[in-house]
């Protein structure tokens, strides 16, 4: 029942499905005029957001493969009929451009169907009715983001990269724990990582799953250290003794490897800092963050050792942690400025990770985070991944109002800019920014942006502490 008139060569039609979907698209095609005497040639472009519709794919010059752009050229030999497009797509809008029919007929798009795919049961997660409309919307969009990324594994983005990343998994697992509670999917992802390690025991930062599970050859120091964190949080939710038994060594191997990457002062060396992701920021000095993430990981490893009944190891890990904490204070804390300085830089990222790792005292944490909020300092945070940890650090430091305000302005800013699902990158001062040199390949439904539901349920409404 689409209001599509007959389309001749050069005409186009844009369909708006009204929400961000992940699934398979079919178009019901008919014709007007004489029996088709030539194939219809169509270009079909699928966009997650309206601003993508304004971009011309032939102008894309970014450094990520253009194969991620959701665009098909299709010959339709038989009309009328259903045209089933070949891939799974992530989209809200579909533009059908008729490149050619023939002088004897025109094309009619009389219907469009998307069969959606997710492994999240929408019934399992109750909508929020908090009496605060903004929070309810943030919660709903956050869950839609997570659900659309939940496929065979927790994907980072259903448009791109469609794969499992350790850093993203941590945030998805947290949000899953307050919503869909598909702990079996978390477990599957943990086993995929643990079972696909490099020969030296390190864990890849990301996994392909098709046609068969295979680790990517990327190692990220901070992502690998998230494995013990995710495992410990998974066990907190499930008490799964089998998983503890199976995955404990793999988790400890990530800590051991990282502890082997220290410099003469006993802090993570330059290579470790280089191997950190932290945020999409070329200018960010990551040495302070590398130290803090290791200290953070050590605390979770200590808790795992306790779960395992391995008290001597738990004590040894606590000692290593305290030693590293003191060294980090010595090298990175600047008393006169009351904040952390890494490689001469005062960045939000460094303050955030130091606070999360409990490196400073509570009073120092508060001054460091006040510094972090000064927009004139250091490289800006660019991804919701980093902004999530900023909110967590504010909560850790007892700055609850600031945390709630940041949630509302940052993720709320995406809502104001038209988000149906939360985006991979969002810099309010540069809305069209792309770490990949082209908006068309930015993912607009992205795993690491899905945490507002977690923050709202665990902390803002229930008064929980980090
Ligand atoms: C990108 C993706 C993914 C992230 C990595 C580091 O490819 O956005 O989510 O984890 O970078």
Short mmCIF file of C-alpha atoms and ligand atoms in Angstrom, two decimals:
data_model
loop_
_atom_site.label_atom_id
_atom_site.label_comp_id
_atom_site.label_asym_id
_atom_site.label_seq_id
_atom_site.Cartn_x
_atom_site.Cartn_y
_atom_site.Cartn_z
CA UNK A 1 0.00 0.00 0.00
CA UNK A 2 2.88 2.39 -0.50
CA UNK A 3 1.97 5.65 -2.15
CA UNK A 4 4.53 5.07 -4.90
CA UNK A 5 3.59 6.29 -8.33
CA UNK A 6 5.18 4.64 -11.37
CA UNK A 7 8.93 5.25 -11.39
CA UNK A 8 10.83 5.70 -14.64
CA UNK A 9 14.61 5.82 -15.17
CA UNK A 10 16.14 8.53 -12.94
CA UNK A 11 13.24 8.56 -10.44
CA UNK A 12 13.72 7.68 -6.80
CA UNK A 13 11.68 6.83 -3.76
CA UNK A 14 12.72 7.08 -0.09
CA UNK A 15 11.02 4.82 2.45
CA UNK A 16 11.12 5.59 6.17
CA UNK A 17 10.48 2.54 8.34
CA UNK A 18 10.00 4.79 11.37
CA UNK A 19 12.57 3.02 13.58
CA UNK A 20 16.07 1.57 13.39
CA UNK A 21 15.83 -2.05 12.21
CA UNK A 22 18.23 -4.92 11.73
CA UNK A 23 17.12 -7.58 9.30
CA UNK A 24 16.34 -8.73 5.79
CA UNK A 25 14.53 -6.44 3.37
CA UNK A 26 12.16 -7.43 0.56
CA UNK A 27 10.42 -5.12 -1.88
CA UNK A 28 7.16 -5.92 -3.59
CA UNK A 29 7.66 -4.71 -7.16
CA UNK A 30 5.06 -4.27 -9.89
CA UNK A 31 4.90 -2.40 -13.15
CA UNK A 32 2.77 0.06 -15.03
CA UNK A 33 2.50 0.04 -18.84
CA UNK A 34 3.32 -2.79 -21.23
CA UNK A 35 4.77 -6.11 -20.11
CA UNK A 36 8.40 -5.42 -19.11
CA UNK A 37 10.64 -5.97 -22.14
CA UNK A 38 13.93 -5.33 -20.30
CA UNK A 39 15.23 -5.85 -16.74
CA UNK A 40 14.71 -3.02 -14.29
CA UNK A 41 18.04 -1.77 -13.00
CA UNK A 42 17.87 -0.39 -9.45
CA UNK A 43 20.23 1.11 -6.93
CA UNK A 44 19.13 0.52 -3.37
CA UNK A 45 20.75 2.46 -0.56
CA UNK A 46 20.00 1.74 3.08
CA UNK A 47 20.71 4.36 5.73
CA UNK A 48 20.63 4.20 9.51
CA UNK A 49 20.01 7.95 9.82
CA UNK A 50 18.63 10.76 7.69
CA UNK A 51 22.00 12.52 7.44
CA UNK A 52 23.45 9.46 5.66
CA UNK A 53 20.83 9.95 2.95
CA UNK A 54 22.42 13.28 2.14
CA UNK A 55 25.86 11.71 1.55
CA UNK A 56 26.84 10.52 -1.92
CA UNK A 57 28.54 7.14 -1.69
CA UNK A 58 30.73 7.88 -4.73
CA UNK A 59 32.28 10.78 -2.77
CA UNK A 60 33.34 8.52 0.13
CA UNK A 61 37.11 8.81 0.67
CA UNK A 62 37.44 7.35 4.18
CA UNK A 63 40.04 4.78 5.23
CA UNK A 64 37.61 1.98 6.10
CA UNK A 65 36.57 -0.34 3.28
CA UNK A 66 33.71 1.11 1.23
CA UNK A 67 32.18 -2.38 1.28
CA UNK A 68 30.55 -1.33 4.56
CA UNK A 69 28.34 1.14 2.71
CA UNK A 70 24.92 -0.45 2.43
CA UNK A 71 24.22 -0.07 -1.25
CA UNK A 72 23.17 -2.60 -3.88
CA UNK A 73 22.85 -2.48 -7.65
CA UNK A 74 20.20 -4.97 -8.65
CA UNK A 75 18.82 -6.23 -11.93
CA UNK A 76 15.19 -7.30 -11.68
CA UNK A 77 14.41 -9.75 -14.47
CA UNK A 78 10.88 -10.69 -13.53
CA UNK A 79 8.02 -8.38 -12.75
CA UNK A 80 5.80 -8.46 -10.79
CA UNK A 81 7.58 -10.18 -7.91
CA UNK A 82 9.21 -9.90 -4.50
CA UNK A 83 12.80 -8.72 -4.56
CA UNK A 84 14.71 -10.14 -1.57
CA UNK A 85 17.90 -8.17 -0.95
CA UNK A 86 20.98 -10.31 -0.32
CA UNK A 87 22.33 -9.16 3.06
CA UNK A 88 21.26 -8.43 6.60
CA UNK A 89 21.08 -4.63 6.93
CA UNK A 90 20.88 -2.05 9.71
CA UNK A 91 18.66 0.79 8.61
CA UNK A 92 15.69 3.05 9.04
CA UNK A 93 15.61 4.57 5.54
CA UNK A 94 15.71 2.92 2.13
CA UNK A 95 16.26 4.86 -1.07
CA UNK A 96 15.30 3.07 -4.28
CA UNK A 97 16.71 4.75 -7.38
CA UNK A 98 15.49 3.47 -10.70
CA UNK A 99 18.49 3.59 -13.02
CA UNK A 100 16.63 2.10 -15.96
CA UNK A 101 13.37 0.43 -16.96
CA UNK A 102 12.43 0.76 -20.63
CA UNK A 103 10.30 3.19 -22.57
CA UNK A 104 7.48 0.64 -22.42
CA UNK A 105 7.02 0.33 -18.64
CA UNK A 106 7.60 1.99 -15.27
CA UNK A 107 8.25 0.43 -11.89
CA UNK A 108 5.96 0.49 -8.89
CA UNK A 109 7.19 -0.27 -5.37
CA UNK A 110 3.95 -1.43 -3.85
CA UNK A 111 5.23 -2.81 -0.57
CA UNK A 112 8.31 -3.27 1.61
CA UNK A 113 8.91 -5.80 4.37
CA UNK A 114 11.74 -6.13 6.87
CA UNK A 115 12.09 -9.38 8.77
CA UNK A 116 14.05 -8.29 11.83
CA UNK A 117 16.74 -10.34 13.56
CA UNK A 118 17.89 -10.21 17.17
CA UNK A 119 18.63 -12.65 19.94
CA UNK A 120 17.08 -10.32 22.53
CA UNK A 121 13.56 -11.09 23.67
CA UNK A 122 11.84 -7.69 23.80
CA UNK A 123 9.38 -9.03 26.37
CA UNK A 124 12.24 -9.79 28.76
CA UNK A 125 13.12 -6.15 29.35
CA UNK A 126 10.47 -3.95 30.91
CA UNK A 127 10.18 -0.39 29.61
CA UNK A 128 10.96 2.31 32.12
CA UNK A 129 8.15 4.45 33.52
CA UNK A 130 10.06 6.65 35.90
CA UNK A 131 7.90 9.73 35.62
CA UNK A 132 10.84 11.45 33.94
CA UNK A 133 10.23 11.45 30.21
CA UNK A 134 13.85 12.06 29.27
CA UNK A 135 15.14 9.17 31.35
CA UNK A 136 12.44 6.89 29.91
CA UNK A 137 13.50 7.80 26.37
CA UNK A 138 17.20 7.37 27.11
CA UNK A 139 16.38 3.97 28.57
CA UNK A 140 14.27 2.89 25.58
CA UNK A 141 16.79 3.99 22.96
CA UNK A 142 19.57 2.37 24.92
CA UNK A 143 17.74 -0.98 24.95
CA UNK A 144 16.92 -0.76 21.27
CA UNK A 145 20.62 -0.16 20.62
CA UNK A 146 21.57 -3.22 22.64
CA UNK A 147 18.86 -5.46 21.14
CA UNK A 148 19.84 -4.56 17.59
CA UNK A 149 23.47 -5.47 18.37
CA UNK A 150 22.46 -8.82 19.93
CA UNK A 151 22.79 -11.41 17.21
CA UNK A 152 24.79 -14.70 17.27
CA UNK A 153 27.16 -12.77 19.49
CA UNK A 154 27.10 -9.28 20.96
CA UNK A 155 28.08 -7.39 17.82
CA UNK A 156 29.68 -3.96 18.08
CA UNK A 157 27.45 -2.58 15.35
CA UNK A 158 24.96 -4.37 13.13
CA UNK A 159 26.01 -2.23 10.15
CA UNK A 160 29.74 -2.23 10.95
CA UNK A 161 31.86 -4.16 12.09
CA UNK A 162 29.24 -6.84 12.81
CA UNK A 163 31.68 -8.55 15.16
CA UNK A 164 32.53 -9.18 18.75
CA UNK A 165 34.90 -6.74 20.48
CA UNK A 166 36.07 -7.22 24.06
CA UNK A 167 35.71 -3.58 25.11
CA UNK A 168 32.21 -3.36 23.69
CA UNK A 169 31.25 -6.73 25.20
CA UNK A 170 31.94 -5.42 28.70
CA UNK A 171 29.41 -2.60 28.32
CA UNK A 172 26.86 -4.79 26.55
CA UNK A 173 27.11 -7.42 29.28
CA UNK A 174 26.45 -4.76 31.94
CA UNK A 175 23.39 -3.42 30.14
CA UNK A 176 22.20 -6.95 29.38
CA UNK A 177 22.31 -7.69 33.11
CA UNK A 178 19.65 -5.03 33.80
CA UNK A 179 17.53 -5.82 30.73
CA UNK A 180 17.38 -8.92 28.51
CA UNK A 181 19.49 -11.07 30.80
CA UNK A 182 20.74 -13.35 28.04
CA UNK A 183 23.65 -14.59 30.16
CA UNK A 184 24.05 -17.55 27.81
CA UNK A 185 25.08 -15.10 25.10
CA UNK A 186 27.63 -13.46 27.43
CA UNK A 187 28.99 -16.91 28.25
CA UNK A 188 29.25 -17.83 24.58
CA UNK A 189 31.25 -14.67 23.90
CA UNK A 190 33.60 -15.31 26.84
CA UNK A 191 34.28 -18.85 25.59
CA UNK A 192 34.86 -17.61 22.04
CA UNK A 193 37.58 -15.26 23.25
CA UNK A 194 39.15 -17.73 25.65
CA UNK A 195 39.16 -20.50 23.05
CA UNK A 196 40.78 -18.42 20.31
CA UNK A 197 43.88 -17.02 21.99
CA UNK A 198 47.24 -16.32 20.40
CA UNK A 199 49.93 -18.95 21.08
CA UNK A 200 51.38 -16.80 23.91
CA UNK A 201 48.04 -16.76 25.74
CA UNK A 202 47.07 -13.18 24.88
CA UNK A 203 43.53 -12.56 23.84
CA UNK A 204 42.56 -10.90 20.61
CA UNK A 205 40.63 -7.64 20.85
CA UNK A 206 37.98 -8.97 18.53
CA UNK A 207 36.49 -12.11 17.03
CA UNK A 208 35.02 -13.04 13.71
CA UNK A 209 32.41 -15.75 13.93
CA UNK A 210 31.69 -16.53 10.29
CA UNK A 211 32.16 -18.86 8.55
CA UNK A 212 33.85 -20.29 11.67
CA UNK A 213 35.07 -18.54 14.84
CA UNK A 214 38.45 -16.90 14.31
CA UNK A 215 40.37 -14.33 16.32
CA UNK A 216 41.37 -11.12 14.60
CA UNK A 217 45.12 -10.43 14.75
CA UNK A 218 44.63 -7.24 16.78
CA UNK A 219 45.77 -7.11 20.40
CA UNK A 220 44.66 -4.21 22.60
CA UNK A 221 46.23 -3.96 26.05
CA UNK A 222 43.19 -2.34 27.69
CA UNK A 223 40.66 -4.60 25.97
CA UNK A 224 42.48 -7.81 26.99
CA UNK A 225 42.41 -6.57 30.59
CA UNK A 226 38.62 -6.35 30.36
CA UNK A 227 38.37 -10.14 30.14
CA UNK A 228 38.81 -10.75 33.89
CA UNK A 229 36.45 -7.84 34.50
CA UNK A 230 33.70 -9.26 32.31
CA UNK A 231 34.17 -12.73 33.77
CA UNK A 232 33.95 -11.47 37.34
CA UNK A 233 30.81 -9.46 36.58
CA UNK A 234 29.28 -12.44 34.75
CA UNK A 235 29.93 -14.65 37.79
CA UNK A 236 28.39 -12.03 40.07
CA UNK A 237 25.18 -12.39 38.07
CA UNK A 238 25.23 -16.14 37.50
CA UNK A 239 27.52 -17.89 39.97
CA UNK A 240 28.41 -20.21 37.09
CA UNK A 241 31.00 -22.59 38.58
CA UNK A 242 31.67 -24.27 35.23
CA UNK A 243 32.60 -20.96 33.62
CA UNK A 244 34.91 -20.05 36.51
CA UNK A 245 36.67 -23.39 36.15
CA UNK A 246 36.97 -23.14 32.37
CA UNK A 247 37.89 -19.47 32.02
CA UNK A 248 39.96 -18.66 35.11
CA UNK A 249 43.35 -19.42 33.54
CA UNK A 250 42.55 -17.46 30.40
CA UNK A 251 41.59 -14.47 32.55
CA UNK A 252 44.74 -14.66 34.66
CA UNK A 253 46.88 -15.01 31.53
CA UNK A 254 45.77 -11.51 30.46
CA UNK A 255 46.93 -10.07 33.78
CA UNK A 256 50.23 -11.98 33.69
CA UNK A 257 50.97 -10.83 30.18
CA UNK A 258 50.26 -7.20 31.10
CA UNK A 259 52.48 -7.48 34.19
CA UNK A 260 55.26 -8.57 31.86
CA UNK A 261 54.97 -5.26 29.98
CA UNK A 262 56.46 -2.97 32.64
CA UNK A 263 59.32 -0.49 32.28
CA UNK A 264 62.25 0.09 34.64
CA UNK A 265 59.97 2.06 37.01
CA UNK A 266 57.51 -0.82 37.17
CA UNK A 267 54.74 0.85 35.16
CA UNK A 268 53.34 -0.24 31.76
CA UNK A 269 55.92 0.48 29.07
CA UNK A 270 55.60 2.51 25.88
CA UNK A 271 54.46 -0.50 23.87
CA UNK A 272 51.66 -1.21 26.34
CA UNK A 273 50.49 2.40 26.04
CA UNK A 274 50.65 2.14 22.26
CA UNK A 275 48.56 -1.04 22.39
CA UNK A 276 45.75 0.72 24.28
CA UNK A 277 42.54 1.79 22.61
CA UNK A 278 40.92 3.94 25.38
CA UNK A 279 39.20 6.31 22.91
CA UNK A 280 39.36 7.35 19.27
CA UNK A 281 41.98 10.04 19.74
CA UNK A 282 45.31 10.24 17.95
CA UNK A 283 46.58 13.00 20.26
CA UNK A 284 45.84 11.28 23.55
CA UNK A 285 48.85 10.21 25.64
CA UNK A 286 47.78 6.80 26.87
CA UNK A 287 50.56 5.93 29.34
CA UNK A 288 48.56 7.01 32.42
CA UNK A 289 45.50 5.15 31.14
CA UNK A 290 47.53 1.98 30.52
CA UNK A 291 48.73 2.00 34.14
CA UNK A 292 45.24 2.70 35.48
CA UNK A 293 43.52 0.00 33.41
CA UNK A 294 46.07 -2.54 34.63
CA UNK A 295 45.43 -1.51 38.25
CA UNK A 296 41.69 -1.75 37.59
CA UNK A 297 42.07 -5.21 36.03
CA UNK A 298 44.18 -6.39 38.98
CA UNK A 299 41.32 -5.71 41.38
CA UNK A 300 38.93 -7.88 39.34
CA UNK A 301 41.58 -10.59 39.03
CA UNK A 302 41.94 -10.52 42.83
CA UNK A 303 38.19 -11.07 43.20
CA UNK A 304 38.36 -13.96 40.73
CA UNK A 305 41.16 -15.57 42.73
CA UNK A 306 39.02 -15.28 45.86
CA UNK A 307 36.10 -16.92 44.07
CA UNK A 308 38.44 -19.71 43.09
CA UNK A 309 39.49 -20.11 46.74
CA UNK A 310 43.05 -19.16 45.79
CA UNK A 311 43.79 -16.85 48.74
CA UNK A 312 47.60 -16.65 48.31
CA UNK A 313 47.12 -15.54 44.71
CA UNK A 314 44.47 -13.01 45.74
CA UNK A 315 46.88 -11.55 48.30
CA UNK A 316 49.72 -11.43 45.77
CA UNK A 317 47.48 -9.63 43.28
CA UNK A 318 46.42 -7.14 45.95
CA UNK A 319 50.08 -6.44 46.71
CA UNK A 320 50.95 -5.92 43.04
CA UNK A 321 47.97 -3.64 42.73
CA UNK A 322 49.00 -1.47 45.67
CA UNK A 323 52.58 -1.25 44.41
CA UNK A 324 51.43 -0.16 40.96
CA UNK A 325 48.99 2.31 42.50
CA UNK A 326 51.76 4.00 44.46
CA UNK A 327 54.04 4.14 41.43
CA UNK A 328 51.22 5.60 39.35
CA UNK A 329 50.69 8.33 41.97
CA UNK A 330 54.40 9.10 41.96
CA UNK A 331 54.66 9.38 38.21
CA UNK A 332 51.34 10.87 37.17
CA UNK A 333 49.85 12.87 40.08
CA UNK A 334 50.78 16.54 40.05
CA UNK A 335 50.18 17.99 43.47
CA UNK A 336 50.35 21.62 42.40
CA UNK A 337 47.64 21.11 39.78
CA UNK A 338 45.66 18.51 41.75
CA UNK A 339 45.24 16.21 38.78
CA UNK A 340 47.02 13.52 36.75
CA UNK A 341 49.40 14.51 33.99
CA UNK A 342 50.36 11.93 31.39
CA UNK A 343 53.11 12.72 28.90
CA UNK A 344 52.71 16.41 29.73
CA UNK A 345 48.98 16.21 29.00
CA UNK A 346 45.97 16.74 31.26
CA UNK A 347 43.28 14.63 29.64
CA UNK A 348 39.86 13.58 30.82
CA UNK A 349 40.70 9.97 29.87
CA UNK A 350 43.62 9.82 32.30
CA UNK A 351 41.64 11.32 35.21
CA UNK A 352 38.74 8.95 34.51
CA UNK A 353 40.75 5.73 34.47
CA UNK A 354 42.83 6.76 37.49
CA UNK A 355 39.64 7.42 39.46
CA UNK A 356 38.07 4.13 38.35
CA UNK A 357 41.21 2.29 39.42
CA UNK A 358 41.05 3.99 42.85
CA UNK A 359 44.53 5.42 42.39
CA UNK A 360 43.78 8.81 44.07
CA UNK A 361 42.07 9.43 47.40
CA UNK A 362 38.35 10.32 47.22
CA UNK A 363 39.14 14.03 47.65
CA UNK A 364 41.83 13.92 44.97
CA UNK A 365 39.44 12.03 42.69
CA UNK A 366 36.94 14.86 42.91
CA UNK A 367 39.44 17.59 42.06
CA UNK A 368 40.88 15.50 39.21
CA UNK A 369 37.42 15.03 37.72
CA UNK A 370 36.59 18.72 38.09
CA UNK A 371 39.72 19.33 36.05
CA UNK A 372 38.61 16.73 33.52
CA UNK A 373 35.41 18.66 32.88
CA UNK A 374 37.32 21.77 31.78
CA UNK A 375 36.82 21.88 28.03
CA UNK A 376 40.04 23.82 27.38
CA UNK A 377 42.27 20.99 28.61
CA UNK A 378 43.75 18.04 26.74
CA UNK A 379 42.28 16.02 23.90
CA UNK A 380 38.49 15.81 24.09
CA UNK A 381 36.65 12.54 24.71
CA UNK A 382 35.19 11.44 21.39
CA UNK A 383 33.28 8.20 21.84
CA UNK A 384 30.38 7.08 24.03
CA UNK A 385 32.78 4.33 25.19
CA UNK A 386 34.93 6.98 26.89
CA UNK A 387 31.92 9.01 28.02
CA UNK A 388 30.48 5.91 29.71
CA UNK A 389 33.61 5.59 31.81
CA UNK A 390 33.52 9.33 32.55
CA UNK A 391 30.02 8.89 34.03
CA UNK A 392 31.22 5.85 36.00
CA UNK A 393 34.15 7.83 37.37
CA UNK A 394 31.85 10.67 38.45
CA UNK A 395 29.70 8.13 40.27
CA UNK A 396 32.76 6.52 41.82
CA UNK A 397 33.82 9.92 43.15
CA UNK A 398 30.35 10.53 44.60
CA UNK A 399 29.52 13.24 42.04
CA UNK A 400 26.04 11.87 41.34
CA UNK A 401 24.44 15.04 40.07
CA UNK A 402 27.26 15.63 37.65
CA UNK A 403 26.96 12.03 36.43
CA UNK A 404 23.21 12.36 35.83
CA UNK A 405 23.69 15.72 34.13
CA UNK A 406 26.33 14.30 31.83
CA UNK A 407 24.12 11.38 30.87
CA UNK A 408 21.35 13.79 29.96
CA UNK A 409 23.49 16.22 27.99
CA UNK A 410 25.68 13.72 26.16
CA UNK A 411 23.29 10.88 25.27
CA UNK A 412 20.36 13.32 25.36
CA UNK A 413 22.29 15.37 22.80
CA UNK A 414 22.20 12.39 20.46
CA UNK A 415 18.44 12.13 20.99
CA UNK A 416 18.06 15.82 20.15
CA UNK A 417 20.11 15.23 17.02
CA UNK A 418 17.63 12.53 15.94
CA UNK A 419 19.08 9.26 17.24
CA UNK A 420 16.78 6.20 17.13
CA UNK A 421 19.64 4.13 18.49
CA UNK A 422 22.85 5.46 20.06
CA UNK A 423 25.86 6.13 17.87
CA UNK A 424 29.44 4.98 17.72
CA UNK A 425 30.82 8.52 17.81
CA UNK A 426 29.28 11.69 19.08
CA UNK A 427 31.13 14.90 19.60
CA UNK A 428 28.48 17.61 20.15
CA UNK A 429 30.98 20.23 19.01
CA UNK A 430 31.59 18.41 15.75
CA UNK A 431 28.46 16.39 14.94
CA UNK A 432 29.69 15.19 11.55
CA UNK A 433 33.01 13.86 12.91
CA UNK A 434 34.10 10.39 11.84
CA UNK A 435 37.19 8.54 13.05
CA UNK A 436 37.18 6.84 9.68
CA UNK A 437 37.12 9.90 7.43
CA UNK A 438 33.52 9.47 6.28
CA UNK A 439 30.12 9.62 7.97
CA UNK A 440 28.74 6.80 5.80
CA UNK A 441 30.79 4.19 7.62
CA UNK A 442 30.12 5.48 11.14
CA UNK A 443 27.97 2.97 12.97
CA UNK A 444 24.76 4.58 14.21
CA UNK A 445 23.65 1.71 16.40
CA UNK A 446 26.68 0.87 18.43
CA UNK A 447 27.33 -1.50 21.29
CA UNK A 448 29.45 0.76 23.42
CA UNK A 449 26.75 3.44 23.41
CA UNK A 450 24.09 1.24 24.95
CA UNK A 451 24.77 1.91 28.63
CA UNK A 452 22.21 4.60 29.62
CA UNK A 453 19.75 1.86 30.69
CA UNK A 454 22.45 0.37 32.92
CA UNK A 455 23.41 3.75 34.41
CA UNK A 456 19.77 4.70 35.00
CA UNK A 457 18.65 1.40 36.53
CA UNK A 458 21.76 0.60 38.57
CA UNK A 459 22.72 4.04 39.81
CA UNK A 460 20.30 6.87 39.14
CA UNK A 461 17.10 5.12 40.23
CA UNK A 462 18.39 2.61 42.73
CA UNK A 463 21.16 4.62 44.35
CA UNK A 464 23.78 1.90 43.66
CA UNK A 465 27.46 2.71 43.97
CA UNK A 466 30.28 1.97 41.51
C1 LIG B 1 35.93 0.05 16.15
C2 LIG B 1 34.60 -0.32 16.66
C3 LIG B 1 34.58 -1.17 17.91
C4 LIG B 1 35.72 -0.83 18.82
C5 LIG B 1 37.03 -0.82 18.12
C6 LIG B 1 38.22 -0.50 18.99
O1 LIG B 1 36.28 -0.83 15.14
O2 LIG B 1 33.92 0.86 16.84
O3 LIG B 1 33.37 -0.97 18.57
O4 LIG B 1 35.74 -1.66 19.92
O5 LIG B 1 36.96 0.16 17.11
#
